[in-house]
Each structure stands twice: as structure tokens, then as C-alpha cells.
Amino acid sequence: MQILVSPYELSEQCRDWRAGGLTTALVPTMGYYHAGHEDLMRHGRGLAERLVVSLFVNPAQFGPGEDLGSYPRNAERDVAIAEACGADVLFMPKADAMYAQDHGTWVDVPDMAKRLCGQRRPAHFRGVCTVVLKLFLLSRAAVAVFGNKDWQQQAIIRRMVRDLNLPARIETRPAVREADGFALSSRNVYLTPEERAQAPEIYRGLRYAQELASRGEKDAGILRRAVLRRWAERLPLGRLDYLAVAHPETLEPVTCIGEPSLMACAVHLGKARLIDNILLYP
Ligand code: AMP
């Protein structure tokens, strides 16, 4: 596995592969790997002849007061994991190599970016789209792999790819979870033992809504309130950011579960802001 830090070198390497008729799969990450990242990498490994994994804590997707400075890092361990998962290149650029001091070009999907997580993180998805587009342009990837745990992110990237006619396919993978249902996230290290003990209630609440929907409850407001009541009892350390029911592709609000709908949430638990989601089937 090569470790590349220069965007130019990544571009040259991927251009050579392409000239040789080899396709590339891309897995963008911010590092501090867990089994969810490993699943994306191993899946990506099977999709193309070459696998590029990027490890970049992208400053553009963090807002003021967010955890850019304290985001967990362990480069040595991540290098070993990426290699074990079959990456041909691990791309680890410095921020100033990705963004010139006077960087001023942004890619945005504003209608989708303002919803769900975007209410509290107004510039987040603009930062995500911009860095992912740069990674597509550098890697010329034929396919990129994202996790459904960040549902809004993959929906926005699919839209960007369609709108800009990018010659790449997007694949998504289900969230990898702990045995108790809690979704793996690099930010889970922020949790105290007490917070960790309550954390599985996030997904249990979403599962409860899914069960009510499958038994015939179609009113998104009723489902939402049922989850909030359950969380009030069982997740007292949690502070709600949002809980919403939305169209899985457009992310527009849904009031009646007539077709499969997304229920998505963000909950603050101590220092961690945790997101999760589930599909509700009528
Ligand atoms: P991150 O490093 O957190 O920015 O995530 C990089 C990629 O891993 C994104 O596509 C995420 O959706 C995906 N990912 C994060 N957590 C999980 C998980 N628990 N299961 C599967 N994929 C995940």
C-alpha cells in the first residue's frame, strides 16, 4: 500500500491506472477506523481493480465550536487497517494541500443540505460535497462507497453526482452496529461509561417507531412523539438535536408513512453528537 499526501501524486497515480485500463474504487473517511470503515473498504476492494482510501479530517465540514481540534486520530493504527483491508493507496493530505489559503470554490446542494443535520450545521454538507468532489476529480474513481449511517450525506452525494454528471457510481452500506444496536462511530470514544450505557436507547427508539409503523401507524407526528416519550424515560442523559421523518431521497418532510420513509435523528450525549436513522415501512 502506498501512502500519499500530495493531491498531485494521487492524481498522477490514478491517471496511470486509468491509462492502463484499471478502474478505481474510492472510500472517503476521516479516520479513527472501526468495523464500519473496514466494511466499506472491504466492499470497495471488490468493486474495482484499485482501491483508494482517503483519510482526511476535512476542516470545511466542521462549524465554529465543533470538534475539529479534538476529533480522534490514530494514524498508525489506521494505516495498518487500511492495508489489511486491501487499499492500494491511503491518501492522507494535510489541510493546506487540499485548501489554498484563498480557497473560494464550493459545491452545495442547498435544498437538501438545509434539512435534518443541516439545521444546526448550515455549512457542513457544503464542506462534504466540496471535498468529495475534489476526491472524485483526483481519483477518477468509477465507484465510491459510503455508509448509510450518514444517510443524509449519501443522499446529498448521490444528488451531486447526478446533477454534475460525474462519471461515478455511489454504493452505500448498512450501518455496522455493536451487539446492543448502537451504531459504531469514531466519536463514540467521547462517551463516559454512563453515557455509553444509555446510548443503545437511541436505536431502540428508532426500532420502536419502525415497529409501530409496521403495525399500521402512519402518522409521522405520532411516531415521532412515541420515540420522544421513550427517550425521555430511557435516555435521560441525551439532549435532542432533532428527530424527523423525511423522504429517503429528497429529504423533504413526510407527515404520512405511505411509502418507505426515513426517520433520522441527532442526539447529544455528553461531548458526542450522535446520529442514527432507520427506514419506516408502511
Ligand atoms: P467518517 O470517517 O465518520 O467520516 O465516515 C467515513 C465513512 O464511513 C462514511 O461513508 C460513513 O457513513 C461510514 N460509516 C461511519 N460509521 C459507520 C458505521 N457504523 N457503519 C458503516 N459505515 C459507517
PDB file of C-alpha atoms and ligand atoms in Angstrom:
ATOM      1  CA  MET A   1       0.000   0.000   0.000  1.00  0.00           C
ATOM      2  CA  GLN A   2       1.282   3.448  -0.883  1.00  0.00           C
ATOM      3  CA  ILE A   3       0.705   6.343   1.487  1.00  0.00           C
ATOM      4  CA  LEU A   4       0.266   9.554  -0.494  1.00  0.00           C
ATOM      5  CA  VAL A   5      -0.039  13.028   0.980  1.00  0.00           C
ATOM      6  CA  SER A   6       0.102  15.097  -2.177  1.00  0.00           C
ATOM      7  CA  PRO A   7      -3.055  15.620  -4.264  1.00  0.00           C
ATOM      8  CA  TYR A   8      -0.832  15.834  -7.336  1.00  0.00           C
ATOM      9  CA  GLU A   9       0.684  12.398  -6.650  1.00  0.00           C
ATOM     10  CA  LEU A  10      -2.733  10.856  -6.120  1.00  0.00           C
ATOM     11  CA  SER A  11      -3.922  12.349  -9.375  1.00  0.00           C
ATOM     12  CA  GLU A  12      -0.868  11.052 -11.273  1.00  0.00           C
ATOM     13  CA  GLN A  13      -1.161   7.550  -9.805  1.00  0.00           C
ATOM     14  CA  CYS A  14      -4.860   7.289 -10.618  1.00  0.00           C
ATOM     15  CA  ARG A  15      -4.295   8.676 -14.100  1.00  0.00           C
ATOM     16  CA  ASP A  16      -1.693   5.953 -14.719  1.00  0.00           C
ATOM     17  CA  TRP A  17      -4.076   3.240 -13.533  1.00  0.00           C
ATOM     18  CA  ARG A  18      -6.794   4.571 -15.764  1.00  0.00           C
ATOM     19  CA  ALA A  19      -4.454   4.761 -18.747  1.00  0.00           C
ATOM     20  CA  GLY A  20      -3.677   1.084 -18.087  1.00  0.00           C
ATOM     21  CA  GLY A  21      -7.367   0.215 -18.200  1.00  0.00           C
ATOM     22  CA  LEU A  22      -7.719  -0.233 -14.420  1.00  0.00           C
ATOM     23  CA  THR A  23     -10.784   1.062 -12.571  1.00  0.00           C
ATOM     24  CA  THR A  24     -10.630   2.663  -9.120  1.00  0.00           C
ATOM     25  CA  ALA A  25     -12.953   2.495  -6.127  1.00  0.00           C
ATOM     26  CA  LEU A  26     -12.887   5.309  -3.561  1.00  0.00           C
ATOM     27  CA  VAL A  27     -13.700   5.189   0.166  1.00  0.00           C
ATOM     28  CA  PRO A  28     -13.605   8.663   1.772  1.00  0.00           C
ATOM     29  CA  THR A  29     -13.092   8.697   5.553  1.00  0.00           C
ATOM     30  CA  MET A  30     -11.961  10.877   8.438  1.00  0.00           C
ATOM     31  CA  GLY A  31     -10.028   8.041  10.087  1.00  0.00           C
ATOM     32  CA  TYR A  32     -10.007   6.533  13.582  1.00  0.00           C
ATOM     33  CA  TYR A  33     -11.200   3.336  11.993  1.00  0.00           C
ATOM     34  CA  HIS A  34     -13.820   0.975  13.319  1.00  0.00           C
ATOM     35  CA  ALA A  35     -15.604  -2.030  11.823  1.00  0.00           C
ATOM     36  CA  GLY A  36     -17.920   0.243   9.796  1.00  0.00           C
ATOM     37  CA  HIS A  37     -14.968   1.745   7.916  1.00  0.00           C
ATOM     38  CA  GLU A  38     -13.494  -1.725   7.438  1.00  0.00           C
ATOM     39  CA  ASP A  39     -16.733  -2.920   5.880  1.00  0.00           C
ATOM     40  CA  LEU A  40     -16.703  -0.029   3.376  1.00  0.00           C
ATOM     41  CA  MET A  41     -13.065  -0.718   2.473  1.00  0.00           C
ATOM     42  CA  ARG A  42     -13.529  -4.475   2.034  1.00  0.00           C
ATOM     43  CA  HIS A  43     -16.624  -3.847  -0.053  1.00  0.00           C
ATOM     44  CA  GLY A  44     -14.785  -1.246  -2.137  1.00  0.00           C
ATOM     45  CA  ARG A  45     -11.936  -3.702  -2.638  1.00  0.00           C
ATOM     46  CA  GLY A  46     -14.301  -5.968  -4.565  1.00  0.00           C
ATOM     47  CA  LEU A  47     -15.735  -3.243  -6.796  1.00  0.00           C
ATOM     48  CA  ALA A  48     -12.709  -2.191  -8.837  1.00  0.00           C
ATOM     49  CA  GLU A  49      -9.156  -3.166  -9.656  1.00  0.00           C
ATOM     50  CA  ARG A  50      -7.683  -0.459  -7.451  1.00  0.00           C
ATOM     51  CA  LEU A  51      -8.841   0.874  -4.074  1.00  0.00           C
ATOM     52  CA  VAL A  52      -8.130   4.391  -2.823  1.00  0.00           C
ATOM     53  CA  VAL A  53      -9.000   5.153   0.792  1.00  0.00           C
ATOM     54  CA  SER A  54      -8.796   8.787   1.834  1.00  0.00           C
ATOM     55  CA  LEU A  55      -8.179   9.795   5.439  1.00  0.00           C
ATOM     56  CA  PHE A  56      -8.777  13.487   5.848  1.00  0.00           C
ATOM     57  CA  VAL A  57     -10.357  15.340   8.759  1.00  0.00           C
ATOM     58  CA  ASN A  58     -11.910  17.924   6.482  1.00  0.00           C
ATOM     59  CA  PRO A  59     -11.934  21.329   8.192  1.00  0.00           C
ATOM     60  CA  ALA A  60     -14.541  22.639   5.756  1.00  0.00           C
ATOM     61  CA  GLN A  61     -17.228  20.383   7.180  1.00  0.00           C
ATOM     62  CA  PHE A  62     -16.768  21.477  10.799  1.00  0.00           C
ATOM     63  CA  GLY A  63     -18.570  24.536  12.122  1.00  0.00           C
ATOM     64  CA  PRO A  64     -17.336  27.033  14.726  1.00  0.00           C
ATOM     65  CA  GLY A  65     -17.238  25.409  18.165  1.00  0.00           C
ATOM     66  CA  GLU A  66     -17.372  21.868  16.746  1.00  0.00           C
ATOM     67  CA  ASP A  67     -14.789  19.147  17.425  1.00  0.00           C
ATOM     68  CA  LEU A  68     -12.284  19.707  14.565  1.00  0.00           C
ATOM     69  CA  GLY A  69      -9.368  20.159  17.005  1.00  0.00           C
ATOM     70  CA  SER A  70     -10.259  17.174  19.189  1.00  0.00           C
ATOM     71  CA  TYR A  71     -11.521  14.760  16.514  1.00  0.00           C
ATOM     72  CA  PRO A  72      -9.993  11.362  17.443  1.00  0.00           C
ATOM     73  CA  ARG A  73      -6.913  10.352  15.470  1.00  0.00           C
ATOM     74  CA  ASN A  74      -4.638   7.307  15.330  1.00  0.00           C
ATOM     75  CA  ALA A  75      -2.745   7.380  12.050  1.00  0.00           C
ATOM     76  CA  GLU A  76      -0.518   4.394  12.774  1.00  0.00           C
ATOM     77  CA  ARG A  77      -3.408   2.072  13.530  1.00  0.00           C
ATOM     78  CA  ASP A  78      -5.425   3.418  10.590  1.00  0.00           C
ATOM     79  CA  VAL A  79      -2.541   2.742   8.174  1.00  0.00           C
ATOM     80  CA  ALA A  80      -2.411  -0.899   9.337  1.00  0.00           C
ATOM     81  CA  ILE A  81      -6.193  -1.319   8.995  1.00  0.00           C
ATOM     82  CA  ALA A  82      -6.379   0.240   5.526  1.00  0.00           C
ATOM     83  CA  GLU A  83      -3.585  -2.029   4.377  1.00  0.00           C
ATOM     84  CA  ALA A  84      -5.242  -5.123   5.875  1.00  0.00           C
ATOM     85  CA  CYS A  85      -8.482  -4.187   4.085  1.00  0.00           C
ATOM     86  CA  GLY A  86      -6.709  -4.147   0.733  1.00  0.00           C
ATOM     87  CA  ALA A  87      -6.223  -0.448  -0.014  1.00  0.00           C
ATOM     88  CA  ASP A  88      -3.727   0.264  -2.806  1.00  0.00           C
ATOM     89  CA  VAL A  89      -3.386   3.897  -1.749  1.00  0.00           C
ATOM     90  CA  LEU A  90      -4.126   5.587   1.555  1.00  0.00           C
ATOM     91  CA  PHE A  91      -4.424   9.288   0.777  1.00  0.00           C
ATOM     92  CA  MET A  92      -3.660  11.420   3.862  1.00  0.00           C
ATOM     93  CA  PRO A  93      -3.297  15.040   2.745  1.00  0.00           C
ATOM     94  CA  LYS A  94      -2.645  17.983   5.031  1.00  0.00           C
ATOM     95  CA  ALA A  95      -5.401  20.591   5.119  1.00  0.00           C
ATOM     96  CA  ASP A  96      -3.290  23.210   3.367  1.00  0.00           C
ATOM     97  CA  ALA A  97      -2.659  20.818   0.488  1.00  0.00           C
ATOM     98  CA  MET A  98      -6.395  20.443  -0.060  1.00  0.00           C
ATOM     99  CA  TYR A  99      -7.388  24.074   0.535  1.00  0.00           C
ATOM    100  CA  ALA A 100      -5.335  27.013  -0.636  1.00  0.00           C
ATOM    101  CA  GLN A 101      -5.377  29.925   1.776  1.00  0.00           C
ATOM    102  CA  ASP A 102      -7.699  31.798  -0.540  1.00  0.00           C
ATOM    103  CA  HIS A 103      -9.813  28.755  -1.489  1.00  0.00           C
ATOM    104  CA  GLY A 104     -13.139  30.125  -2.637  1.00  0.00           C
ATOM    105  CA  THR A 105     -14.944  27.480  -4.701  1.00  0.00           C
ATOM    106  CA  TRP A 106     -17.742  25.500  -3.107  1.00  0.00           C
ATOM    107  CA  VAL A 107     -20.163  22.820  -4.199  1.00  0.00           C
ATOM    108  CA  ASP A 108     -23.519  22.812  -2.477  1.00  0.00           C
ATOM    109  CA  VAL A 109     -26.892  21.088  -2.742  1.00  0.00           C
ATOM    110  CA  PRO A 110     -28.654  23.707  -0.629  1.00  0.00           C
ATOM    111  CA  ASP A 111     -32.218  22.330  -0.673  1.00  0.00           C
ATOM    112  CA  MET A 112     -31.074  19.032   0.797  1.00  0.00           C
ATOM    113  CA  ALA A 113     -28.222  20.427   2.884  1.00  0.00           C
ATOM    114  CA  LYS A 114     -30.500  22.685   4.924  1.00  0.00           C
ATOM    115  CA  ARG A 115     -32.625  19.776   6.188  1.00  0.00           C
ATOM    116  CA  LEU A 116     -32.072  17.372   9.148  1.00  0.00           C
ATOM    117  CA  CYS A 117     -28.438  17.812  10.297  1.00  0.00           C
ATOM    118  CA  GLY A 118     -28.187  20.979   8.193  1.00  0.00           C
ATOM    119  CA  GLN A 119     -30.460  22.926  10.536  1.00  0.00           C
ATOM    120  CA  ARG A 120     -27.702  23.047  13.158  1.00  0.00           C
ATOM    121  CA  ARG A 121     -24.757  22.546  10.813  1.00  0.00           C
ATOM    122  CA  PRO A 122     -25.503  25.004   7.998  1.00  0.00           C
ATOM    123  CA  ALA A 123     -22.157  24.744   6.156  1.00  0.00           C
ATOM    124  CA  HIS A 124     -21.481  21.062   6.890  1.00  0.00           C
ATOM    125  CA  PHE A 125     -22.692  19.454   3.664  1.00  0.00           C
ATOM    126  CA  ARG A 126     -21.158  22.177   1.530  1.00  0.00           C
ATOM    127  CA  GLY A 127     -17.829  21.141   3.074  1.00  0.00           C
ATOM    128  CA  VAL A 128     -18.598  17.455   2.492  1.00  0.00           C
ATOM    129  CA  CYS A 129     -19.655  17.948  -1.152  1.00  0.00           C
ATOM    130  CA  THR A 130     -16.630  20.081  -1.926  1.00  0.00           C
ATOM    131  CA  VAL A 131     -14.106  17.616  -0.537  1.00  0.00           C
ATOM    132  CA  VAL A 132     -15.851  14.593  -2.064  1.00  0.00           C
ATOM    133  CA  LEU A 133     -15.923  16.275  -5.477  1.00  0.00           C
ATOM    134  CA  LYS A 134     -12.197  17.038  -5.134  1.00  0.00           C
ATOM    135  CA  LEU A 135     -11.570  13.362  -4.257  1.00  0.00           C
ATOM    136  CA  PHE A 136     -13.582  12.238  -7.297  1.00  0.00           C
ATOM    137  CA  LEU A 137     -11.610  14.555  -9.558  1.00  0.00           C
ATOM    138  CA  LEU A 138      -8.258  13.444  -8.138  1.00  0.00           C
ATOM    139  CA  SER A 139      -9.009   9.710  -8.117  1.00  0.00           C
ATOM    140  CA  ARG A 140     -11.201   9.451 -11.239  1.00  0.00           C
ATOM    141  CA  ALA A 141     -12.996   6.733  -9.265  1.00  0.00           C
ATOM    142  CA  ALA A 142     -15.605   4.688 -11.097  1.00  0.00           C
ATOM    143  CA  VAL A 143     -17.348   3.920  -7.815  1.00  0.00           C
ATOM    144  CA  ALA A 144     -17.345   5.322  -4.285  1.00  0.00           C
ATOM    145  CA  VAL A 145     -18.634   3.690  -1.112  1.00  0.00           C
ATOM    146  CA  PHE A 146     -20.454   5.465   1.726  1.00  0.00           C
ATOM    147  CA  GLY A 147     -22.243   4.336   4.885  1.00  0.00           C
ATOM    148  CA  ASN A 148     -25.989   4.586   5.397  1.00  0.00           C
ATOM    149  CA  LYS A 149     -25.371   5.653   8.984  1.00  0.00           C
ATOM    150  CA  ASP A 150     -24.802   9.090   7.474  1.00  0.00           C
ATOM    151  CA  TRP A 151     -27.978   8.803   5.384  1.00  0.00           C
ATOM    152  CA  GLN A 152     -28.264  12.491   4.553  1.00  0.00           C
ATOM    153  CA  GLN A 153     -24.652  12.587   3.400  1.00  0.00           C
ATOM    154  CA  GLN A 154     -25.044   9.730   0.907  1.00  0.00           C
ATOM    155  CA  ALA A 155     -28.366  11.152  -0.353  1.00  0.00           C
ATOM    156  CA  ILE A 156     -26.746  14.549  -0.990  1.00  0.00           C
ATOM    157  CA  ILE A 157     -23.722  12.998  -2.678  1.00  0.00           C
ATOM    158  CA  ARG A 158     -25.975  10.939  -4.949  1.00  0.00           C
ATOM    159  CA  ARG A 159     -27.737  14.149  -5.943  1.00  0.00           C
ATOM    160  CA  MET A 160     -24.455  15.969  -6.561  1.00  0.00           C
ATOM    161  CA  VAL A 161     -23.198  13.105  -8.735  1.00  0.00           C
ATOM    162  CA  ARG A 162     -26.419  13.119 -10.754  1.00  0.00           C
ATOM    163  CA  ASP A 163     -26.618  16.902 -11.090  1.00  0.00           C
ATOM    164  CA  LEU A 164     -22.983  17.270 -12.183  1.00  0.00           C
ATOM    165  CA  ASN A 165     -22.942  14.164 -14.414  1.00  0.00           C
ATOM    166  CA  LEU A 166     -19.962  12.790 -12.515  1.00  0.00           C
ATOM    167  CA  PRO A 167     -18.835   9.510 -14.074  1.00  0.00           C
ATOM    168  CA  ALA A 168     -19.021   7.669 -10.749  1.00  0.00           C
ATOM    169  CA  ARG A 169     -21.439   5.221  -9.150  1.00  0.00           C
ATOM    170  CA  ILE A 170     -22.342   5.535  -5.478  1.00  0.00           C
ATOM    171  CA  GLU A 171     -22.753   2.428  -3.344  1.00  0.00           C
ATOM    172  CA  THR A 172     -23.994   2.538   0.231  1.00  0.00           C
ATOM    173  CA  ARG A 173     -23.611   0.018   3.022  1.00  0.00           C
ATOM    174  CA  PRO A 174     -25.771  -0.568   6.111  1.00  0.00           C
ATOM    175  CA  ALA A 175     -24.547   0.761   9.450  1.00  0.00           C
ATOM    176  CA  VAL A 176     -22.316  -1.619  11.383  1.00  0.00           C
ATOM    177  CA  ARG A 177     -23.557  -1.781  14.968  1.00  0.00           C
ATOM    178  CA  GLU A 178     -22.458  -3.070  18.342  1.00  0.00           C
ATOM    179  CA  ALA A 179     -24.282  -6.164  19.632  1.00  0.00           C
ATOM    180  CA  ASP A 180     -26.649  -3.851  21.549  1.00  0.00           C
ATOM    181  CA  GLY A 181     -27.595  -1.951  18.369  1.00  0.00           C
ATOM    182  CA  PHE A 182     -25.521   1.179  18.997  1.00  0.00           C
ATOM    183  CA  ALA A 183     -24.059   2.369  15.668  1.00  0.00           C
ATOM    184  CA  LEU A 184     -20.271   2.455  15.520  1.00  0.00           C
ATOM    185  CA  SER A 185     -18.790   5.935  15.183  1.00  0.00           C
ATOM    186  CA  SER A 186     -15.337   7.406  15.707  1.00  0.00           C
ATOM    187  CA  ARG A 187     -16.996   9.892  18.071  1.00  0.00           C
ATOM    188  CA  ASN A 188     -18.173   7.115  20.408  1.00  0.00           C
ATOM    189  CA  VAL A 189     -14.831   7.421  22.254  1.00  0.00           C
ATOM    190  CA  TYR A 190     -16.132  10.681  23.734  1.00  0.00           C
ATOM    191  CA  LEU A 191     -18.739   8.790  25.798  1.00  0.00           C
ATOM    192  CA  THR A 192     -18.406   8.153  29.523  1.00  0.00           C
ATOM    193  CA  PRO A 193     -19.456   4.676  30.763  1.00  0.00           C
ATOM    194  CA  GLU A 194     -22.808   6.098  31.939  1.00  0.00           C
ATOM    195  CA  GLU A 195     -23.450   7.715  28.560  1.00  0.00           C
ATOM    196  CA  ARG A 196     -22.395   4.551  26.726  1.00  0.00           C
ATOM    197  CA  ALA A 197     -24.849   2.535  28.825  1.00  0.00           C
ATOM    198  CA  GLN A 198     -27.747   4.726  27.627  1.00  0.00           C
ATOM    199  CA  ALA A 199     -26.555   5.074  24.021  1.00  0.00           C
ATOM    200  CA  PRO A 200     -28.302   1.914  22.676  1.00  0.00           C
ATOM    201  CA  GLU A 201     -31.611   3.586  23.519  1.00  0.00           C
ATOM    202  CA  ILE A 202     -31.139   5.839  20.500  1.00  0.00           C
ATOM    203  CA  TYR A 203     -31.541   2.976  18.042  1.00  0.00           C
ATOM    204  CA  ARG A 204     -34.077   1.166  20.255  1.00  0.00           C
ATOM    205  CA  GLY A 205     -36.273   4.257  19.996  1.00  0.00           C
ATOM    206  CA  LEU A 206     -36.000   4.213  16.198  1.00  0.00           C
ATOM    207  CA  ARG A 207     -36.766   0.479  16.120  1.00  0.00           C
ATOM    208  CA  TYR A 208     -39.822   1.141  18.258  1.00  0.00           C
ATOM    209  CA  ALA A 209     -41.096   3.629  15.661  1.00  0.00           C
ATOM    210  CA  GLN A 210     -40.403   1.092  12.914  1.00  0.00           C
ATOM    211  CA  GLU A 211     -42.430  -1.496  14.779  1.00  0.00           C
ATOM    212  CA  LEU A 212     -45.358   0.895  15.323  1.00  0.00           C
ATOM    213  CA  ALA A 213     -45.272   1.821  11.618  1.00  0.00           C
ATOM    214  CA  SER A 214     -45.255  -1.824  10.559  1.00  0.00           C
ATOM    215  CA  ARG A 215     -48.292  -2.397  12.786  1.00  0.00           C
ATOM    216  CA  GLY A 216     -50.187   0.299  10.884  1.00  0.00           C
ATOM    217  CA  GLU A 217     -49.347   3.678  12.473  1.00  0.00           C
ATOM    218  CA  LYS A 218     -48.977   6.063   9.537  1.00  0.00           C
ATOM    219  CA  ASP A 219     -48.909   9.420  11.305  1.00  0.00           C
ATOM    220  CA  ALA A 220     -45.295  10.671  11.406  1.00  0.00           C
ATOM    221  CA  GLY A 221     -46.141  13.063  14.257  1.00  0.00           C
ATOM    222  CA  ILE A 222     -47.474  10.239  16.425  1.00  0.00           C
ATOM    223  CA  LEU A 223     -44.443   8.071  15.654  1.00  0.00           C
ATOM    224  CA  ARG A 224     -42.113  10.914  16.462  1.00  0.00           C
ATOM    225  CA  ARG A 225     -43.800  11.678  19.784  1.00  0.00           C
ATOM    226  CA  ALA A 226     -43.752   7.979  20.716  1.00  0.00           C
ATOM    227  CA  VAL A 227     -39.968   7.912  20.278  1.00  0.00           C
ATOM    228  CA  LEU A 228     -39.515  11.150  22.220  1.00  0.00           C
ATOM    229  CA  ARG A 229     -41.583   9.796  25.136  1.00  0.00           C
ATOM    230  CA  ARG A 230     -39.496   6.638  25.192  1.00  0.00           C
ATOM    231  CA  TRP A 231     -36.254   8.600  25.082  1.00  0.00           C
ATOM    232  CA  ALA A 232     -37.439  10.884  27.904  1.00  0.00           C
ATOM    233  CA  GLU A 233     -37.738   7.770  30.085  1.00  0.00           C
ATOM    234  CA  ARG A 234     -34.752   5.728  28.966  1.00  0.00           C
ATOM    235  CA  LEU A 235     -32.268   8.250  27.605  1.00  0.00           C
ATOM    236  CA  PRO A 236     -32.262  10.946  30.293  1.00  0.00           C
ATOM    237  CA  LEU A 237     -28.652  11.956  29.582  1.00  0.00           C
ATOM    238  CA  GLY A 238     -29.491  12.644  25.926  1.00  0.00           C
ATOM    239  CA  ARG A 239     -30.196  16.132  24.572  1.00  0.00           C
ATOM    240  CA  LEU A 240     -32.221  16.108  21.388  1.00  0.00           C
ATOM    241  CA  ASP A 241     -30.888  17.951  18.375  1.00  0.00           C
ATOM    242  CA  TYR A 242     -33.615  16.684  16.029  1.00  0.00           C
ATOM    243  CA  LEU A 243     -35.848  13.731  15.251  1.00  0.00           C
ATOM    244  CA  ALA A 244     -37.566  13.886  11.872  1.00  0.00           C
ATOM    245  CA  VAL A 245     -39.374  11.784   9.308  1.00  0.00           C
ATOM    246  CA  ALA A 246     -38.346  12.518   5.744  1.00  0.00           C
ATOM    247  CA  HIS A 247     -38.403  11.239   2.189  1.00  0.00           C
ATOM    248  CA  PRO A 248     -35.346   8.975   1.854  1.00  0.00           C
ATOM    249  CA  GLU A 249     -34.173  10.556  -1.417  1.00  0.00           C
ATOM    250  CA  THR A 250     -35.318  14.179  -1.334  1.00  0.00           C
ATOM    251  CA  LEU A 251     -35.162  14.504   2.490  1.00  0.00           C
ATOM    252  CA  GLU A 252     -38.369  16.575   2.388  1.00  0.00           C
ATOM    253  CA  PRO A 253     -40.564  16.224   5.481  1.00  0.00           C
ATOM    254  CA  VAL A 254     -43.086  13.378   5.467  1.00  0.00           C
ATOM    255  CA  THR A 255     -46.295  13.543   7.506  1.00  0.00           C
ATOM    256  CA  CYS A 256     -47.900  10.244   6.481  1.00  0.00           C
ATOM    257  CA  ILE A 257     -45.980   6.989   6.009  1.00  0.00           C
ATOM    258  CA  GLY A 258     -47.472   5.992   2.646  1.00  0.00           C
ATOM    259  CA  GLU A 259     -44.203   4.644   1.298  1.00  0.00           C
ATOM    260  CA  PRO A 260     -40.887   3.722   2.960  1.00  0.00           C
ATOM    261  CA  SER A 261     -39.734   6.811   4.865  1.00  0.00           C
ATOM    262  CA  LEU A 262     -36.584   7.804   6.684  1.00  0.00           C
ATOM    263  CA  MET A 263     -36.636   8.512  10.401  1.00  0.00           C
ATOM    264  CA  ALA A 264     -33.396  10.299  11.274  1.00  0.00           C
ATOM    265  CA  CYS A 265     -32.071  11.816  14.473  1.00  0.00           C
ATOM    266  CA  ALA A 266     -29.177  13.558  16.140  1.00  0.00           C
ATOM    267  CA  VAL A 267     -28.774  13.335  19.904  1.00  0.00           C
ATOM    268  CA  HIS A 268     -26.113  14.943  22.074  1.00  0.00           C
ATOM    269  CA  LEU A 269     -24.808  12.592  24.722  1.00  0.00           C
ATOM    270  CA  GLY A 270     -22.131  14.341  26.782  1.00  0.00           C
ATOM    271  CA  LYS A 271     -19.464  15.567  24.381  1.00  0.00           C
ATOM    272  CA  ALA A 272     -20.686  13.409  21.490  1.00  0.00           C
ATOM    273  CA  ARG A 273     -23.250  14.354  18.892  1.00  0.00           C
ATOM    274  CA  LEU A 274     -24.609  11.028  17.703  1.00  0.00           C
ATOM    275  CA  ILE A 275     -26.666  10.459  14.571  1.00  0.00           C
ATOM    276  CA  ASP A 276     -28.686   7.449  13.518  1.00  0.00           C
ATOM    277  CA  ASN A 277     -31.593   6.577  11.251  1.00  0.00           C
ATOM    278  CA  ILE A 278     -33.986   3.832  10.235  1.00  0.00           C
ATOM    279  CA  LEU A 279     -36.428   3.197   7.403  1.00  0.00           C
ATOM    280  CA  LEU A 280     -40.113   3.060   8.333  1.00  0.00           C
ATOM    281  CA  TYR A 281     -42.198   0.741   6.170  1.00  0.00           C
ATOM    282  CA  PRO A 282     -45.960   1.227   5.963  1.00  0.00           C
TER     283      PRO A 282
HETATM  284  P1  AMP B   1     -16.280   9.103   8.838  1.00  0.00           P
HETATM  285  O1  AMP B   1     -14.867   8.646   8.929  1.00  0.00           O
HETATM  286  O2  AMP B   1     -17.025   9.038  10.139  1.00  0.00           O
HETATM  287  O3  AMP B   1     -16.441  10.410   8.115  1.00  0.00           O
HETATM  288  O4  AMP B   1     -17.032   8.038   7.935  1.00  0.00           O
HETATM  289  C1  AMP B   1     -16.485   7.604   6.710  1.00  0.00           C
HETATM  290  C2  AMP B   1     -17.485   6.693   6.052  1.00  0.00           C
HETATM  291  O5  AMP B   1     -17.778   5.607   6.930  1.00  0.00           O
HETATM  292  C3  AMP B   1     -18.827   7.369   5.744  1.00  0.00           C
HETATM  293  O6  AMP B   1     -19.304   6.935   4.481  1.00  0.00           O
HETATM  294  C4  AMP B   1     -19.707   6.878   6.867  1.00  0.00           C
HETATM  295  O7  AMP B   1     -21.075   6.849   6.511  1.00  0.00           O
HETATM  296  C5  AMP B   1     -19.174   5.481   7.074  1.00  0.00           C
HETATM  297  N1  AMP B   1     -19.530   4.984   8.402  1.00  0.00           N
HETATM  298  C6  AMP B   1     -19.431   5.643   9.573  1.00  0.00           C
HETATM  299  N2  AMP B   1     -19.921   4.880  10.587  1.00  0.00           N
HETATM  300  C7  AMP B   1     -20.330   3.723  10.019  1.00  0.00           C
HETATM  301  C8  AMP B   1     -20.929   2.524  10.539  1.00  0.00           C
HETATM  302  N3  AMP B   1     -21.195   2.382  11.823  1.00  0.00           N
HETATM  303  N4  AMP B   1     -21.215   1.549   9.650  1.00  0.00           N
HETATM  304  C9  AMP B   1     -20.931   1.685   8.341  1.00  0.00           C
HETATM  305  N5  AMP B   1     -20.378   2.781   7.796  1.00  0.00           N
HETATM  306  C10 AMP B   1     -20.084   3.783   8.623  1.00  0.00           C
END
